[in-house]
Short mmCIF file of C-alpha atoms and ligand atoms in Angstrom, two decimals:
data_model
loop_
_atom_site.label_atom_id
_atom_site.label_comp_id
_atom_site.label_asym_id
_atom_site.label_seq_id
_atom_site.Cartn_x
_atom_site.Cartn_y
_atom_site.Cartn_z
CA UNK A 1 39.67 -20.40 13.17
CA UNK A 2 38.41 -19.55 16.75
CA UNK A 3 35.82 -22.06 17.80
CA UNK A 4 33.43 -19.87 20.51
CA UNK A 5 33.73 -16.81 18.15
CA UNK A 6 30.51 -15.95 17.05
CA UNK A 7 30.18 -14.50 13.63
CA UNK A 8 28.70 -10.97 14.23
CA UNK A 9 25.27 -10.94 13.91
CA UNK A 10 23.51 -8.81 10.53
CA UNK A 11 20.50 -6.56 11.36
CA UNK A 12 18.43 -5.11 8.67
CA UNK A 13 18.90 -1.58 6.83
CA UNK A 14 17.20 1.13 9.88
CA UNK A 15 14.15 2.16 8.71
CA UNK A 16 13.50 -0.78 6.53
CA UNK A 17 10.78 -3.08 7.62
CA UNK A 18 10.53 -7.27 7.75
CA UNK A 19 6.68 -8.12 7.29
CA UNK A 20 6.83 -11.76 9.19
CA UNK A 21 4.69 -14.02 7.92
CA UNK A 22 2.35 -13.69 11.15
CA UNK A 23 1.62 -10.33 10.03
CA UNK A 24 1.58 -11.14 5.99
CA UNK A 25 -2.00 -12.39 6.20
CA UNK A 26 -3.39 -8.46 7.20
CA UNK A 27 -1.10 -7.25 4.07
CA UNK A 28 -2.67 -9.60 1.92
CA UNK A 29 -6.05 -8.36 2.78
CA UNK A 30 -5.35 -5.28 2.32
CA UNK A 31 -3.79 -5.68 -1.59
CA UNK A 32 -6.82 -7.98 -2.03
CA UNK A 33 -9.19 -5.78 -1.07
CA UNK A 34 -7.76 -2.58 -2.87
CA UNK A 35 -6.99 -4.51 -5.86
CA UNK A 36 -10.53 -5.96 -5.90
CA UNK A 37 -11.69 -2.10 -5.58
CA UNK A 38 -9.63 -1.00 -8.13
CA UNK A 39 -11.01 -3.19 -10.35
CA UNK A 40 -14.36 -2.93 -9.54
CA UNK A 41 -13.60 0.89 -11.26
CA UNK A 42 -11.70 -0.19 -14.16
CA UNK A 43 -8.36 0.55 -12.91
CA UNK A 44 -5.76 -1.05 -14.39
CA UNK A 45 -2.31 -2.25 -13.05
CA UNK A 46 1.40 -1.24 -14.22
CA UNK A 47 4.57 -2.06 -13.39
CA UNK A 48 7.47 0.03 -13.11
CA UNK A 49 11.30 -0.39 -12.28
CA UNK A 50 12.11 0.67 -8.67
CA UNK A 51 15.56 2.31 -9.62
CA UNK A 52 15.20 5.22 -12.33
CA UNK A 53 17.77 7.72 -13.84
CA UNK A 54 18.04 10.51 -10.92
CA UNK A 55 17.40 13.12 -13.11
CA UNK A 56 13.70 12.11 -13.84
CA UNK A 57 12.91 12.53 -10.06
CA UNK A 58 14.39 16.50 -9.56
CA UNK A 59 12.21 17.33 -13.23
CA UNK A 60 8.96 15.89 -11.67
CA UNK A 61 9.26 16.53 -8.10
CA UNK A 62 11.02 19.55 -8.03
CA UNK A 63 14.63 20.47 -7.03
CA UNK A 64 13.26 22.26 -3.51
CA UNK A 65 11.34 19.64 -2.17
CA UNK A 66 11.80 17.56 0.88
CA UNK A 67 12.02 14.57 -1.21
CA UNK A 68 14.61 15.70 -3.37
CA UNK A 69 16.83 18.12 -1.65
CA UNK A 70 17.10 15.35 1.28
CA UNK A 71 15.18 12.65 1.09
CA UNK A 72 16.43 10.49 -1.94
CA UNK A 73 18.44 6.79 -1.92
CA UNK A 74 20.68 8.13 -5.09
CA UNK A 75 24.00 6.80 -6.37
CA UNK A 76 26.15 5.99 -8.94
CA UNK A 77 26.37 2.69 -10.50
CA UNK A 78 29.55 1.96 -10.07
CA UNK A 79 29.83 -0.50 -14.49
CA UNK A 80 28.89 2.68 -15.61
CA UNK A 81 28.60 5.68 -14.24
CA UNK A 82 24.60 6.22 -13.96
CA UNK A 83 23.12 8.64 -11.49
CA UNK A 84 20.46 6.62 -10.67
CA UNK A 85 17.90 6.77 -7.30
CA UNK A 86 15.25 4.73 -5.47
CA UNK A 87 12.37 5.68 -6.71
CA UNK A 88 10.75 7.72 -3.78
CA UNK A 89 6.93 7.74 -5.03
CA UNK A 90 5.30 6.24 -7.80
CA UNK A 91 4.09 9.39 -10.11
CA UNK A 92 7.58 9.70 -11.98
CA UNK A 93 7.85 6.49 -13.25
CA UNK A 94 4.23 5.74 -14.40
CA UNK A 95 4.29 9.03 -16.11
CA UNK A 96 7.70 8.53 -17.73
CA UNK A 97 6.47 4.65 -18.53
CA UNK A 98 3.55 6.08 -20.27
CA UNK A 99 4.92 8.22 -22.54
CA UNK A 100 7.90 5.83 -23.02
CA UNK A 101 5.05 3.66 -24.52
CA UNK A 102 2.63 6.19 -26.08
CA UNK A 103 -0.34 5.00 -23.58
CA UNK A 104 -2.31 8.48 -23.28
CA UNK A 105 -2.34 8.82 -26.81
CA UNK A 106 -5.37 6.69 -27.29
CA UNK A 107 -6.98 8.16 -25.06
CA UNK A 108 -7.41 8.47 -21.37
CA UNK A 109 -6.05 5.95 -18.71
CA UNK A 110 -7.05 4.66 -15.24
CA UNK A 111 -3.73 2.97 -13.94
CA UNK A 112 -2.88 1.77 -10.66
CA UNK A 113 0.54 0.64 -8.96
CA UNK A 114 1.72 -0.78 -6.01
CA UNK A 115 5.61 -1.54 -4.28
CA UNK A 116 8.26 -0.64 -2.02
CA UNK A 117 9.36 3.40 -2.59
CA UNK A 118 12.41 4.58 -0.55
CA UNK A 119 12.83 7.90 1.44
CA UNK A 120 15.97 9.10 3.54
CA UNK A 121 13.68 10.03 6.37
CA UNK A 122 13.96 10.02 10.44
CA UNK A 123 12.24 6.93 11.15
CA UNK A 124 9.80 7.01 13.78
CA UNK A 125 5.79 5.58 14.23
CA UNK A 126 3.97 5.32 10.55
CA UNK A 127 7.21 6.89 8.70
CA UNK A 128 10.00 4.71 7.29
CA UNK A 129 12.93 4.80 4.64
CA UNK A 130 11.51 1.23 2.70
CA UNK A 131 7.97 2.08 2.82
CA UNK A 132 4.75 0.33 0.57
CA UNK A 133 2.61 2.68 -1.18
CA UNK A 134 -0.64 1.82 -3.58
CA UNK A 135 -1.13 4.39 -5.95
CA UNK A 136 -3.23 5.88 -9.14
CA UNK A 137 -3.05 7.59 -11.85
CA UNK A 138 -5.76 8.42 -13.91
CA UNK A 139 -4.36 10.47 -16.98
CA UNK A 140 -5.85 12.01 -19.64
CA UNK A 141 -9.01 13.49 -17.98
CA UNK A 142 -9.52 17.12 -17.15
CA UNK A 143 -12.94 17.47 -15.12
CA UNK A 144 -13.98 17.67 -11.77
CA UNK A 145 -15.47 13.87 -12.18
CA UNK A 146 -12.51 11.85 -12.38
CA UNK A 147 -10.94 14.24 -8.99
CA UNK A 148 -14.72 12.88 -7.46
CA UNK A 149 -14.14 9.59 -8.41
CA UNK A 150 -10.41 8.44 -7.30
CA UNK A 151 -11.86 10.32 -3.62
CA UNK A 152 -15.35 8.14 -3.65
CA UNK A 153 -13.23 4.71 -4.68
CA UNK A 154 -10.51 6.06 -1.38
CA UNK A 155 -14.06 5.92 0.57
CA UNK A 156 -15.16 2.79 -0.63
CA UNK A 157 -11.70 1.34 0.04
CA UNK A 158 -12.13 2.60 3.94
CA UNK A 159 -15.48 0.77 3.61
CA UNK A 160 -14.34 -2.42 2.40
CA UNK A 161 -11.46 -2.33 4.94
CA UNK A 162 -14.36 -1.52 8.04
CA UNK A 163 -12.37 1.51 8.42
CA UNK A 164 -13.71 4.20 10.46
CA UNK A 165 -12.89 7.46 11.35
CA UNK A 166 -11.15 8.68 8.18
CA UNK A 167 -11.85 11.77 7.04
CA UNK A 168 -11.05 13.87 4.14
CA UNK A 169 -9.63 17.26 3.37
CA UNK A 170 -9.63 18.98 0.19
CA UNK A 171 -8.55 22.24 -1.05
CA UNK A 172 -7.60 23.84 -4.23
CA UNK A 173 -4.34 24.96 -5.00
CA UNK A 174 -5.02 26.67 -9.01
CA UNK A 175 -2.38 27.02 -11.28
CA UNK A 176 0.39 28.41 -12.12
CA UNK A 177 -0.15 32.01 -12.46
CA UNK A 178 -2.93 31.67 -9.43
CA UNK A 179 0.03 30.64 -6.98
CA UNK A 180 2.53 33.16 -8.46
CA UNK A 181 0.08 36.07 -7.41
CA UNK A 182 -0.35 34.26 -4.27
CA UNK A 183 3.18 33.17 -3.44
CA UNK A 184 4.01 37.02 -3.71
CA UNK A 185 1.92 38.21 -1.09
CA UNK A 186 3.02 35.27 1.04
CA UNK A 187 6.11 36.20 0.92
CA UNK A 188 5.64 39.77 1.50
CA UNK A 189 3.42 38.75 4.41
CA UNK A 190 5.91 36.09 5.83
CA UNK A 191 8.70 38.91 5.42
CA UNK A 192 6.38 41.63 7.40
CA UNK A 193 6.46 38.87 10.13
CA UNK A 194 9.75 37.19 10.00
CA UNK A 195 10.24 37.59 13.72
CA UNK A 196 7.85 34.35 14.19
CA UNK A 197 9.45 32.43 11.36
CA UNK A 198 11.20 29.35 12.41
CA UNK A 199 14.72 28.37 10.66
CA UNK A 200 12.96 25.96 8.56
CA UNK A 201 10.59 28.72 7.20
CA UNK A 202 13.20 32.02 6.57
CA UNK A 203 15.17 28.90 4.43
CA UNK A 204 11.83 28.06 2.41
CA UNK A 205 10.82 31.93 2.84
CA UNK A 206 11.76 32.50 -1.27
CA UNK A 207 12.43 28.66 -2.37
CA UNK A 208 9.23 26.81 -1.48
CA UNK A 209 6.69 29.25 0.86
CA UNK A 210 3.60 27.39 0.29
CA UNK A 211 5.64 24.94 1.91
CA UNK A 212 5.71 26.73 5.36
CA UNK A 213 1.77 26.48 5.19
CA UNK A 214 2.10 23.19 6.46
CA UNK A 215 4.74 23.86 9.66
CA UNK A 216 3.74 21.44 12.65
CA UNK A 217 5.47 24.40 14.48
CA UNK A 218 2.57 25.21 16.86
CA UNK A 219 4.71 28.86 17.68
CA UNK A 220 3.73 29.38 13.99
CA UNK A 221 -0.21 28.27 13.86
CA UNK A 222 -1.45 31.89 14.15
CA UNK A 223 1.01 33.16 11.43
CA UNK A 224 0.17 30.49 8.99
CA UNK A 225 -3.76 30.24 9.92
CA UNK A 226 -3.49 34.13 9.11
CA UNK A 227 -1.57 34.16 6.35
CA UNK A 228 -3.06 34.53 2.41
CA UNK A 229 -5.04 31.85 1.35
CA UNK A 230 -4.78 30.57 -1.75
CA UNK A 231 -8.50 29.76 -2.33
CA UNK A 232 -9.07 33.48 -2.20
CA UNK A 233 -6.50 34.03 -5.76
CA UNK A 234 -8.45 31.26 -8.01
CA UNK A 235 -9.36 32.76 -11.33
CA UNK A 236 -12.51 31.53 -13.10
CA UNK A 237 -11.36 28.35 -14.07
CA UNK A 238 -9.96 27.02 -11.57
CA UNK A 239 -12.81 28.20 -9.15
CA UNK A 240 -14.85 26.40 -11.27
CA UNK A 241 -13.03 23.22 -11.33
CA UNK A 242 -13.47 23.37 -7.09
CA UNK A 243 -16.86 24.18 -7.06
CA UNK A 244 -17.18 21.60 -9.37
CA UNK A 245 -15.47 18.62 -7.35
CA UNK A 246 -17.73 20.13 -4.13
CA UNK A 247 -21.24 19.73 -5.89
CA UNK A 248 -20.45 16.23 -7.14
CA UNK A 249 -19.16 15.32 -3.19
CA UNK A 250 -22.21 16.70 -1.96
CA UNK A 251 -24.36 14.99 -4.11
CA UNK A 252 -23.25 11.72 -3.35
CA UNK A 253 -23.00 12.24 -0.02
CA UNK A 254 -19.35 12.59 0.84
CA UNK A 255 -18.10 14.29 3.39
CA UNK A 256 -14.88 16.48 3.72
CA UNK A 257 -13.67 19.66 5.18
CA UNK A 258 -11.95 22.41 3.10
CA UNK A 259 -8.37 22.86 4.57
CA UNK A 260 -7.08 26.05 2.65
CA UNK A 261 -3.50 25.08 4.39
CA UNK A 262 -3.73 21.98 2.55
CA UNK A 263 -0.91 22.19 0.13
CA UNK A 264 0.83 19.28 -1.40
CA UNK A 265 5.26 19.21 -0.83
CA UNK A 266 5.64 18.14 -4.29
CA UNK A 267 6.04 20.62 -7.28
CA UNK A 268 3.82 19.37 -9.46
CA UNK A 269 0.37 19.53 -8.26
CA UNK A 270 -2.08 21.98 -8.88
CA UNK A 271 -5.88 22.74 -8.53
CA UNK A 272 -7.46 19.60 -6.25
CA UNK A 273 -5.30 18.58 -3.83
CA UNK A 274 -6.99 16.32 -0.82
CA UNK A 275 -5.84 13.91 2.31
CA UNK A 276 -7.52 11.17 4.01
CA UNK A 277 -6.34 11.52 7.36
CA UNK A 278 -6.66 9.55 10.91
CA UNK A 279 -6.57 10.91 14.14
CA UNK A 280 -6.03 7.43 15.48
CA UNK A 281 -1.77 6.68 14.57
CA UNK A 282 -0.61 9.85 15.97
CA UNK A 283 1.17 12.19 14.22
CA UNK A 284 1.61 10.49 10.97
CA UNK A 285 -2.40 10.44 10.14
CA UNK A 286 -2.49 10.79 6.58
CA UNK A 287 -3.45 7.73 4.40
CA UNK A 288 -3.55 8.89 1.60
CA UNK A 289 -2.89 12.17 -0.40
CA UNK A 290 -3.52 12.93 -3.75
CA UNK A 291 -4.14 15.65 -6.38
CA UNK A 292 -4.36 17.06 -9.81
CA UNK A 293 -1.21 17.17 -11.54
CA UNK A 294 -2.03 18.70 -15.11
CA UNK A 295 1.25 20.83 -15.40
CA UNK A 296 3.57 17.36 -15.10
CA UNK A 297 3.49 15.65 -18.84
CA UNK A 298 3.96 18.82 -21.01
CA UNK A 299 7.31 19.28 -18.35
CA UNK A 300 8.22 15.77 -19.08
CA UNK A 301 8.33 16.85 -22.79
CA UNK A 302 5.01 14.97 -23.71
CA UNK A 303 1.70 16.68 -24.81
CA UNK A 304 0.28 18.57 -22.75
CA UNK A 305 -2.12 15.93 -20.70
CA UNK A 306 -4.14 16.58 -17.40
CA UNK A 307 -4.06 13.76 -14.76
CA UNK A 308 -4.62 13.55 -11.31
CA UNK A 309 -3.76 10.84 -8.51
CA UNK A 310 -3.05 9.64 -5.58
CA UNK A 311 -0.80 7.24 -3.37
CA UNK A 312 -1.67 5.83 0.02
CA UNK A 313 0.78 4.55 2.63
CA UNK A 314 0.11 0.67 3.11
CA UNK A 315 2.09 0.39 6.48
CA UNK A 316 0.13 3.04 8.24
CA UNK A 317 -3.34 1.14 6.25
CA UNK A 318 -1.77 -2.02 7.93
CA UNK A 319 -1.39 -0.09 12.10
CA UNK A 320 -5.01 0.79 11.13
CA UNK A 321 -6.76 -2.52 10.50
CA UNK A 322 -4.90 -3.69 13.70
CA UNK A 323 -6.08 -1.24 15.85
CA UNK A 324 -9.45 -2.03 14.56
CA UNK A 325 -9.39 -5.50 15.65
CA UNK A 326 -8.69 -7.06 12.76
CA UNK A 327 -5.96 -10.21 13.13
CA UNK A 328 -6.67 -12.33 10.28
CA UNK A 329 -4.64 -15.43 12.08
CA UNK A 330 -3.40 -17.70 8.88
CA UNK A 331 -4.02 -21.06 8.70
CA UNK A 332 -0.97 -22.61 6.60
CA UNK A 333 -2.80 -25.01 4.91
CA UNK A 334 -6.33 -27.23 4.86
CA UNK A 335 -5.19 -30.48 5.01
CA UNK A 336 -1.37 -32.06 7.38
CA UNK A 337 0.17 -35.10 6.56
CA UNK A 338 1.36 -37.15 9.67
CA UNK A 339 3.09 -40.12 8.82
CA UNK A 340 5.35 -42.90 10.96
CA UNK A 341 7.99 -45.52 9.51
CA UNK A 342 9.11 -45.44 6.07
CA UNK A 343 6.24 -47.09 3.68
CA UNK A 344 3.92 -44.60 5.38
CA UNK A 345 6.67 -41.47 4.38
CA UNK A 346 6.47 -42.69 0.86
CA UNK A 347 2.85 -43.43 0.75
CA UNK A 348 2.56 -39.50 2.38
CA UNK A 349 4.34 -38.08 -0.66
CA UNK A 350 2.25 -40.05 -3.33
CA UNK A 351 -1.04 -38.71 -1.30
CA UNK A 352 -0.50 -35.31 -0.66
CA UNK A 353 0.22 -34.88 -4.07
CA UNK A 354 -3.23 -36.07 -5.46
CA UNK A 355 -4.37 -34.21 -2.68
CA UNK A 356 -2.68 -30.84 -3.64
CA UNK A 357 -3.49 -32.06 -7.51
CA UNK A 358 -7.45 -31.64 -6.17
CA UNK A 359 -6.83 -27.80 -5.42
CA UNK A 360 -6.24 -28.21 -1.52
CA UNK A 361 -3.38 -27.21 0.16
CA UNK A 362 -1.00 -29.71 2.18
CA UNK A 363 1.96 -29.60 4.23
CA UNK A 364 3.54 -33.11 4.77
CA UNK A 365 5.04 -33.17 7.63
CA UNK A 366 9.34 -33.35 7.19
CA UNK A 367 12.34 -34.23 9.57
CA UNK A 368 13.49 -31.18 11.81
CA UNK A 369 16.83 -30.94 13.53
CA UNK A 370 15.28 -32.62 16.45
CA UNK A 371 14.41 -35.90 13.79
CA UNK A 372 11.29 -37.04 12.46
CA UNK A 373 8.93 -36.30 15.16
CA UNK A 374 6.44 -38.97 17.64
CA UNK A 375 2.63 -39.29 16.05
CA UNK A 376 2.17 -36.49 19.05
CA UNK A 377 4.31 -34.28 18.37
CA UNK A 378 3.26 -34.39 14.41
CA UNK A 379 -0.44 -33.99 15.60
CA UNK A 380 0.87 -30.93 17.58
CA UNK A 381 2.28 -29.57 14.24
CA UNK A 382 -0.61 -30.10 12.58
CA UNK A 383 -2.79 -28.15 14.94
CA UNK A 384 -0.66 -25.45 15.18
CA UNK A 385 -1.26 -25.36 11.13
CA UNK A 386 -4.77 -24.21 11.57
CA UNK A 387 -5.44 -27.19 8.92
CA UNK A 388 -9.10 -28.79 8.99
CA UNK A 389 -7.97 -32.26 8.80
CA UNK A 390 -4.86 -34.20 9.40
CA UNK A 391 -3.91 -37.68 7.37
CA UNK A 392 -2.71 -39.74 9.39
CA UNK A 393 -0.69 -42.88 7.86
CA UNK A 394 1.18 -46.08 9.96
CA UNK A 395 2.20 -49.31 10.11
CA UNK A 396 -1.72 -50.35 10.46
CA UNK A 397 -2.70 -48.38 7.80
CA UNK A 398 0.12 -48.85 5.25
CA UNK A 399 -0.83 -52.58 5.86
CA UNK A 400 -4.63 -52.15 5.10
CA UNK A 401 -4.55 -49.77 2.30
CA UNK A 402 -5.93 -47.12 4.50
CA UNK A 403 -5.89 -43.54 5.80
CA UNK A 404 -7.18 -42.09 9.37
CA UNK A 405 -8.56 -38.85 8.58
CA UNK A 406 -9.08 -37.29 11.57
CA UNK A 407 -10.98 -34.08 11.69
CA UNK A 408 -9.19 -31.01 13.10
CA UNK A 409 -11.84 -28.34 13.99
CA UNK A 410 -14.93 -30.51 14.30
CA UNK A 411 -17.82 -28.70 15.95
CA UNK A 412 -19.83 -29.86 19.17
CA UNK A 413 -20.11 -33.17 17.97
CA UNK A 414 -16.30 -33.48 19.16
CA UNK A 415 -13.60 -34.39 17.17
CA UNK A 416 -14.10 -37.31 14.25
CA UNK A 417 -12.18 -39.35 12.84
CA UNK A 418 -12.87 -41.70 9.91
CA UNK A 419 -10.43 -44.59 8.19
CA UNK A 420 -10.48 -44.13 4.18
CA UNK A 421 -8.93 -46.31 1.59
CA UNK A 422 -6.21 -44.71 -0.04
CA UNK A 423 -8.14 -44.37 -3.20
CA UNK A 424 -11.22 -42.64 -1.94
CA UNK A 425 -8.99 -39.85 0.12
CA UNK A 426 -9.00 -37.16 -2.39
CA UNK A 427 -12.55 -37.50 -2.67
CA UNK A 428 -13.40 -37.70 0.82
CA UNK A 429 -10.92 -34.24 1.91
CA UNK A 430 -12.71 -32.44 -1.42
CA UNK A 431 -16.32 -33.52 -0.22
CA UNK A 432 -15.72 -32.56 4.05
CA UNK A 433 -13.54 -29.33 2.83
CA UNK A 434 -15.51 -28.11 -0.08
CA UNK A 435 -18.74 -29.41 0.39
CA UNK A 436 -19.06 -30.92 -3.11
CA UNK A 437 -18.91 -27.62 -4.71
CA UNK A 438 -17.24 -26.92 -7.84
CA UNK A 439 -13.47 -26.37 -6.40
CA UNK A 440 -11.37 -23.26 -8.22
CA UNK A 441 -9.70 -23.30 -4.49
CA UNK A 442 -10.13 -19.77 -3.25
CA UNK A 443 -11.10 -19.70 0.01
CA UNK A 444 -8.80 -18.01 2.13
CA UNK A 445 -7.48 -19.74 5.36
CA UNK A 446 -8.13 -17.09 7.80
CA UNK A 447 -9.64 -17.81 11.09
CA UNK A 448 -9.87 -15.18 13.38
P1 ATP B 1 4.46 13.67 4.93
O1 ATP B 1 4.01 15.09 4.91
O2 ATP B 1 3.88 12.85 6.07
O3 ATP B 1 5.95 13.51 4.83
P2 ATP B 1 4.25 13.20 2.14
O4 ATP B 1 3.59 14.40 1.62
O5 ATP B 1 5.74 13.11 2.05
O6 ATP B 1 3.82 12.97 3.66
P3 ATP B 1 3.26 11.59 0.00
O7 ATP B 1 4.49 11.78 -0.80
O8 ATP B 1 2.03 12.31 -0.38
O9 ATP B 1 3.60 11.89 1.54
O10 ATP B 1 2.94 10.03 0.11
C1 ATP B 1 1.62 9.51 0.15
C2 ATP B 1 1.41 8.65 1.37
O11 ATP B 1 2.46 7.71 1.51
C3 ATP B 1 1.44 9.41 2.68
O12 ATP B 1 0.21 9.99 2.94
C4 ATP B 1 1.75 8.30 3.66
O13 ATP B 1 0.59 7.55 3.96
C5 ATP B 1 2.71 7.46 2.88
N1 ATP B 1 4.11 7.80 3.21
C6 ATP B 1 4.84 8.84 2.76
N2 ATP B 1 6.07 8.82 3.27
C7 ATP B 1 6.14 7.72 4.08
C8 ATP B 1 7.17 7.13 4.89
N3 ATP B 1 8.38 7.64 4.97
N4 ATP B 1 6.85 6.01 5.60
C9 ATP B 1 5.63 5.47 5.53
N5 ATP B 1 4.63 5.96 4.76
C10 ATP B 1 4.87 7.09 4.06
MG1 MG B 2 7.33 13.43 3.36
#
């Protein structure tokens, strides 16, 4: 063996992110938040696998799709010979879970999920291959109230968050037979101007053409901003459904902007479709995007069920609370044990335990490569914790049956420090950090 060879070093999977722990803290807040909100409308959580058979992705997505003609992690496992893929959004799965297990037969459900979902895409600002989505699906429901309601909890969600500057866009894109008559005069219209069409668009031209409605091609805008609009082929029902959504919006309030390009690239959508979308990340400014999705359970062989949803990307939630200001620094723990010799080490262990047995948190302070550490470089480490008070045990101490507690972020009155028999130091860190309140432990160590 070579002794100056390096090993080579590993990099991560391009496109797949690391959330360090400096920027966990924002994360957290964010799941916190949304699950409080969820909850606060009687959402209620489920868990799928992240790797699914491969054919349950083409049925529910749809075989011309970005997503599945090029954007799907698929393979075959090599013990036996599955197709299988990573799942690349969240509907599939919590559909196919719930009629695995029979859950819309009761009656209607308000479900929510969150995880990783994986997308062969260019990687670039706000778009990545690993990717965090929280999503919902409320199934079982057919009106215009539940559409209102998954936008008005989005809005709350924004609220929670201090997000501003989020707006939404909304459109209707009926049903079946609505976007047959339309998708034949789209075509016939695309094909009376195929001169302007791009290569993208003559592909999609007789596969997907709704699809070409949303072309970031700006030598297209006029074409598509011209071209038959959907709204204008609703039948009754569907017309209805929209107006419907729009009255309850208005009357509480909510404002959005009908986008009649607004069209969904996944198969399965119909009537309400909508976006919450940022001007503020750059070209990757939608949120969240959701819609109606009646047509999806009957094609998965159950009964036919209406549902609607929607999934919002966490990463570009994340870029958003940062540019806001938010940095929710974390504090590792409230309370650092710095210790020196070795009856003080084993007195350290005994204490932080009762400590951490009273509901606080405590990191005790351990040997690094460069050894055990002075009492000054251990009071470094425990102000670079962020923790309100350090414990501070020596030779003195360990000989009087005493702790110095010294007070980390004392106010004007400059920093304290008290010495505390051994026995009276869980009581003492409970009554200074939790004021003699009844302790269930959750407050949250940020300090900004
Ligand atoms: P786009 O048109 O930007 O490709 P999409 O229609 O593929 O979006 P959806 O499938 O509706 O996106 O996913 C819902 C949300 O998930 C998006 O609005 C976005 O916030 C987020 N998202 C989708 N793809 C990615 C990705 N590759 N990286 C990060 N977030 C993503
Ligand atoms: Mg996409």
């Amino acid at each position: 063996m070579s002794e100056n060879k390096k090993p080579e070093k590993i990099v991560g999977v391009k496109g797949m992110n690391d959330i360090l722990p400096a920027e966990a803290p924002l994360w957290e807040l964010l799941e916190n938040t949304t699950e409080s909100v969820l909850k606060s409308y009687g959402y209620l959580k489920i868990v799928t696998p992240i790797l699914e058979e491969t054919g349950l992705f083409a049925r529910a997505i749809g075989a011309v799709t970005d997503i599945v003609e090029k954007e799907m992690y698929s393979f075959t496992d090599s013990m036996n010979g599955d197709l299988l893929t990573l799942r690349p959004e969240g509907t599939a799965g919590t559909v196919r879970a719930v009629l695995e297990h029979n859950l819309a037969y009761d009656g209607p459900k308000r479900l929510w999920y969150k995880g990783p979902m994986f997308r062969h895409e260019r990687p670039q600002r706000g778009r990545y291959r690993q990717f965090f989505q929280f999503g919902v699906e409320a199934i079982g429901f057919t009106g215009p109230d539940i559409d209102c309601e998954l936008i008005m909890l989005c809005r709350r969600l924004w609220d929670d968050l201090g997000l501003q500057n989020i707006r939404l866009e909304l459109n209707s894109i009926g049903d079946a037979a609505e976007r047959l008559r339309h998708r034949a005069d789209l075509i016939a219209y695309f094909e009376a101007n195929s001169g302007t069409l791009d290569a993208e668009a003559t592909r999609r031209l007789h596969t997907n053409p709704l699809r070409i409605l949303d072309t970031k091609n700006p030598a297209m805008q006029d074409l598509v901003n011209n071209a038959p609009k959907l709204l204008d082929y609703l039948d009754g029902e569907s017309q209805a459904h929209f107006d419907g959504v729009k009255r309850i919006l208005d009357h509480n309030n909510v404002p959005y902007t009908v986008n009649p390009r607004l069209v969904r690239g996944i198969d399965y959508y119909n009537r309400t479709v909508f976006e919450f979308i940022t001007d503020e990340l750059g070209a990757q400014g939608t949120v969240c995007a959701g819609g109606r999705y009646d047509p999806l359970i009957e094609m998965f062989g159950g009964k036919p069920t209406p549902a609607v949803g929607f999934a919002m990307g966490m990463e570009r939630l994340v870029e958003l609370m940062k540019s806001g200001g938010e940095s929710a620094a974390p504090s590792q723990c409230d309370v650092y044990m710095v210790h020196q010799g070795e009856a003080a080490q084993m007195q350290a262990f005994v204490l932080a335990e009762r400590i951490r047995d009273a509901g606080l948190d405590v990191v005790l302070h351990c040997a690094a490569a460069s050894g055990a550490g002075s009492f000054k470089t251990q009071m470094k480490k425990a102000d670079a914790s962020g923790a309100a008070f350090a414990v501070i045990l020596g030779d003195d101490e360990i000989a009087n049956h005493v702790a110095a507690v010294k007070a980390m972020r004392a106010g004007a009155e400059g920093q304290q420090q008290a010495t505390v028999p051994f026995d009276d130091v869980v009581d003492y860190l409970v009554e200074q950090i939790v004021g003699g309140h009844d302790h269930d432990h959750d407050h949250v160590h940020y300090h900004h």
